């Protein structure tokens, strides 16, 4: 089992940047693929980025590709989401999640979320 705690959210102007972090408990972090999701008010949860166990393969939603970068440090049990060129439509609660499979087919563990607000 793994527990996830996100941090780094906040209020930023359009065009700005934020870096989200997700710290995982336990000694088996490297055995999980990781994902970042977001949910805006009145909308469904969207997977915006994912990274495989070894960090060599990543996935991005079309809406964030070229602006967001996911990375992980298995020695620090942490996954990051660097968000650049932020837009008001990026406003949402951002969650990190862990999947026991390497392709992110089923995310079993979730953090509590961190709010990102982008003002125009």
PDB file of C-alpha atoms in Angstrom:
ATOM      1  CA  UNK A   1       0.000   0.000   0.000  1.00  0.00           C
ATOM      2  CA  UNK A   2       1.157   3.552  -0.653  1.00  0.00           C
ATOM      3  CA  UNK A   3       0.008   6.906   0.681  1.00  0.00           C
ATOM      4  CA  UNK A   4       0.280   9.991  -1.503  1.00  0.00           C
ATOM      5  CA  UNK A   5       0.504  13.645  -0.495  1.00  0.00           C
ATOM      6  CA  UNK A   6       0.431  16.426  -3.089  1.00  0.00           C
ATOM      7  CA  UNK A   7       1.840  19.901  -2.650  1.00  0.00           C
ATOM      8  CA  UNK A   8       2.730  22.935  -4.720  1.00  0.00           C
ATOM      9  CA  UNK A   9      -0.669  24.154  -5.819  1.00  0.00           C
ATOM     10  CA  UNK A  10      -1.701  27.784  -5.625  1.00  0.00           C
ATOM     11  CA  UNK A  11      -2.825  30.875  -7.484  1.00  0.00           C
ATOM     12  CA  UNK A  12      -0.874  31.970 -10.539  1.00  0.00           C
ATOM     13  CA  UNK A  13      -1.467  34.366 -13.420  1.00  0.00           C
ATOM     14  CA  UNK A  14      -1.971  33.083 -16.934  1.00  0.00           C
ATOM     15  CA  UNK A  15       1.371  32.356 -18.554  1.00  0.00           C
ATOM     16  CA  UNK A  16       2.974  31.511 -15.240  1.00  0.00           C
ATOM     17  CA  UNK A  17       4.374  28.258 -13.905  1.00  0.00           C
ATOM     18  CA  UNK A  18       3.854  25.929 -10.978  1.00  0.00           C
ATOM     19  CA  UNK A  19       5.537  22.722  -9.923  1.00  0.00           C
ATOM     20  CA  UNK A  20       3.452  20.112  -8.173  1.00  0.00           C
ATOM     21  CA  UNK A  21       5.030  17.423  -6.040  1.00  0.00           C
ATOM     22  CA  UNK A  22       3.584  14.163  -4.822  1.00  0.00           C
ATOM     23  CA  UNK A  23       5.395  12.410  -2.001  1.00  0.00           C
ATOM     24  CA  UNK A  24       4.753   8.719  -1.515  1.00  0.00           C
ATOM     25  CA  UNK A  25       5.144   6.686   1.624  1.00  0.00           C
ATOM     26  CA  UNK A  26       6.549   3.190   1.689  1.00  0.00           C
ATOM     27  CA  UNK A  27       9.577   1.500   0.230  1.00  0.00           C
ATOM     28  CA  UNK A  28       7.985   0.247  -2.989  1.00  0.00           C
ATOM     29  CA  UNK A  29       7.409   3.523  -4.834  1.00  0.00           C
ATOM     30  CA  UNK A  30       9.456   2.356  -7.804  1.00  0.00           C
ATOM     31  CA  UNK A  31       7.052  -0.532  -8.354  1.00  0.00           C
ATOM     32  CA  UNK A  32       4.182   1.834  -9.201  1.00  0.00           C
ATOM     33  CA  UNK A  33       3.489   3.761 -12.349  1.00  0.00           C
ATOM     34  CA  UNK A  34       2.244   7.224 -11.506  1.00  0.00           C
ATOM     35  CA  UNK A  35      -0.256   9.640 -12.935  1.00  0.00           C
ATOM     36  CA  UNK A  36      -1.453  13.188 -12.483  1.00  0.00           C
ATOM     37  CA  UNK A  37      -5.141  13.873 -12.863  1.00  0.00           C
ATOM     38  CA  UNK A  38      -7.242  16.985 -12.575  1.00  0.00           C
ATOM     39  CA  UNK A  39     -10.875  17.794 -11.999  1.00  0.00           C
ATOM     40  CA  UNK A  40     -12.403  21.172 -12.686  1.00  0.00           C
ATOM     41  CA  UNK A  41     -15.754  22.230 -11.183  1.00  0.00           C
ATOM     42  CA  UNK A  42     -18.603  20.520 -12.973  1.00  0.00           C
ATOM     43  CA  UNK A  43     -16.289  18.354 -15.062  1.00  0.00           C
ATOM     44  CA  UNK A  44     -15.053  14.807 -14.929  1.00  0.00           C
ATOM     45  CA  UNK A  45     -11.610  13.728 -13.814  1.00  0.00           C
ATOM     46  CA  UNK A  46      -9.013  13.921 -16.581  1.00  0.00           C
ATOM     47  CA  UNK A  47      -5.661  12.210 -16.690  1.00  0.00           C
ATOM     48  CA  UNK A  48      -3.157  14.849 -17.759  1.00  0.00           C
ATOM     49  CA  UNK A  49       0.138  12.971 -17.483  1.00  0.00           C
ATOM     50  CA  UNK A  50       1.548   9.582 -16.566  1.00  0.00           C
ATOM     51  CA  UNK A  51       4.955   8.015 -16.132  1.00  0.00           C
ATOM     52  CA  UNK A  52       6.069   4.433 -16.025  1.00  0.00           C
ATOM     53  CA  UNK A  53       8.008   2.848 -13.196  1.00  0.00           C
ATOM     54  CA  UNK A  54      11.462   3.548 -14.575  1.00  0.00           C
ATOM     55  CA  UNK A  55      10.579   7.061 -15.688  1.00  0.00           C
ATOM     56  CA  UNK A  56      11.587   6.443 -19.286  1.00  0.00           C
ATOM     57  CA  UNK A  57       8.123   6.530 -20.800  1.00  0.00           C
ATOM     58  CA  UNK A  58       5.557   9.255 -20.341  1.00  0.00           C
ATOM     59  CA  UNK A  59       2.070  10.157 -21.505  1.00  0.00           C
ATOM     60  CA  UNK A  60       0.428  13.563 -21.843  1.00  0.00           C
ATOM     61  CA  UNK A  61      -3.086  14.648 -22.617  1.00  0.00           C
ATOM     62  CA  UNK A  62      -3.359  16.707 -25.764  1.00  0.00           C
ATOM     63  CA  UNK A  63      -4.533  19.674 -23.708  1.00  0.00           C
ATOM     64  CA  UNK A  64      -1.228  19.899 -21.810  1.00  0.00           C
ATOM     65  CA  UNK A  65       1.334  18.447 -24.191  1.00  0.00           C
ATOM     66  CA  UNK A  66       4.268  20.766 -24.667  1.00  0.00           C
ATOM     67  CA  UNK A  67       3.420  22.733 -21.513  1.00  0.00           C
ATOM     68  CA  UNK A  68       3.495  20.142 -18.709  1.00  0.00           C
ATOM     69  CA  UNK A  69       6.301  17.757 -17.811  1.00  0.00           C
ATOM     70  CA  UNK A  70       5.986  14.757 -15.530  1.00  0.00           C
ATOM     71  CA  UNK A  71       9.047  13.309 -13.844  1.00  0.00           C
ATOM     72  CA  UNK A  72       9.870  11.096 -10.911  1.00  0.00           C
ATOM     73  CA  UNK A  73      12.703  10.560  -8.473  1.00  0.00           C
ATOM     74  CA  UNK A  74      12.473   7.015  -7.166  1.00  0.00           C
ATOM     75  CA  UNK A  75      15.202   7.690  -4.605  1.00  0.00           C
ATOM     76  CA  UNK A  76      13.019  10.430  -3.093  1.00  0.00           C
ATOM     77  CA  UNK A  77       9.697   8.595  -3.549  1.00  0.00           C
ATOM     78  CA  UNK A  78       8.372  11.641  -5.372  1.00  0.00           C
ATOM     79  CA  UNK A  79       6.671  12.408  -8.655  1.00  0.00           C
ATOM     80  CA  UNK A  80       6.525  15.919 -10.068  1.00  0.00           C
ATOM     81  CA  UNK A  81       4.411  17.857 -12.514  1.00  0.00           C
ATOM     82  CA  UNK A  82       6.052  20.950 -13.942  1.00  0.00           C
ATOM     83  CA  UNK A  83       3.358  23.184 -15.419  1.00  0.00           C
ATOM     84  CA  UNK A  84       4.390  26.037 -17.696  1.00  0.00           C
ATOM     85  CA  UNK A  85       2.429  28.517 -19.803  1.00  0.00           C
ATOM     86  CA  UNK A  86      -0.575  28.004 -17.586  1.00  0.00           C
ATOM     87  CA  UNK A  87      -4.010  28.924 -18.876  1.00  0.00           C
ATOM     88  CA  UNK A  88      -7.237  29.719 -17.001  1.00  0.00           C
ATOM     89  CA  UNK A  89      -8.647  26.427 -18.277  1.00  0.00           C
ATOM     90  CA  UNK A  90      -5.948  24.607 -16.304  1.00  0.00           C
ATOM     91  CA  UNK A  91      -7.750  25.626 -13.126  1.00  0.00           C
ATOM     92  CA  UNK A  92      -8.673  22.464 -11.251  1.00  0.00           C
ATOM     93  CA  UNK A  93      -7.896  20.253  -8.304  1.00  0.00           C
ATOM     94  CA  UNK A  94      -4.872  18.177  -9.223  1.00  0.00           C
ATOM     95  CA  UNK A  95      -4.430  14.652  -7.904  1.00  0.00           C
ATOM     96  CA  UNK A  96      -1.588  12.214  -8.118  1.00  0.00           C
ATOM     97  CA  UNK A  97      -2.305   8.517  -8.282  1.00  0.00           C
ATOM     98  CA  UNK A  98      -0.387   5.249  -8.235  1.00  0.00           C
ATOM     99  CA  UNK A  99      -1.033   2.171 -10.336  1.00  0.00           C
ATOM    100  CA  UNK A 100       0.372  -1.287  -9.654  1.00  0.00           C
ATOM    101  CA  UNK A 101       0.569  -2.015 -13.379  1.00  0.00           C
ATOM    102  CA  UNK A 102       3.214  -0.291 -15.452  1.00  0.00           C
ATOM    103  CA  UNK A 103       0.779   1.105 -18.001  1.00  0.00           C
ATOM    104  CA  UNK A 104      -1.544   2.948 -15.665  1.00  0.00           C
ATOM    105  CA  UNK A 105      -4.544   0.798 -16.483  1.00  0.00           C
ATOM    106  CA  UNK A 106      -5.908   0.947 -12.946  1.00  0.00           C
ATOM    107  CA  UNK A 107      -4.969   3.540 -10.370  1.00  0.00           C
ATOM    108  CA  UNK A 108      -5.388   2.057  -6.934  1.00  0.00           C
ATOM    109  CA  UNK A 109      -4.136   4.852  -4.695  1.00  0.00           C
ATOM    110  CA  UNK A 110      -4.930   8.559  -4.719  1.00  0.00           C
ATOM    111  CA  UNK A 111      -3.761  11.667  -2.972  1.00  0.00           C
ATOM    112  CA  UNK A 112      -6.071  14.241  -1.441  1.00  0.00           C
ATOM    113  CA  UNK A 113      -5.538  16.785  -4.214  1.00  0.00           C
ATOM    114  CA  UNK A 114      -4.080  20.260  -4.466  1.00  0.00           C
ATOM    115  CA  UNK A 115      -5.878  23.296  -5.910  1.00  0.00           C
ATOM    116  CA  UNK A 116      -4.425  25.101  -8.905  1.00  0.00           C
ATOM    117  CA  UNK A 117      -6.058  28.373  -9.885  1.00  0.00           C
ATOM    118  CA  UNK A 118      -4.961  30.309 -12.954  1.00  0.00           C
ATOM    119  CA  UNK A 119      -6.214  33.855 -13.242  1.00  0.00           C
ATOM    120  CA  UNK A 120      -6.621  35.634 -16.567  1.00  0.00           C
TER     121      UNK A 120
END
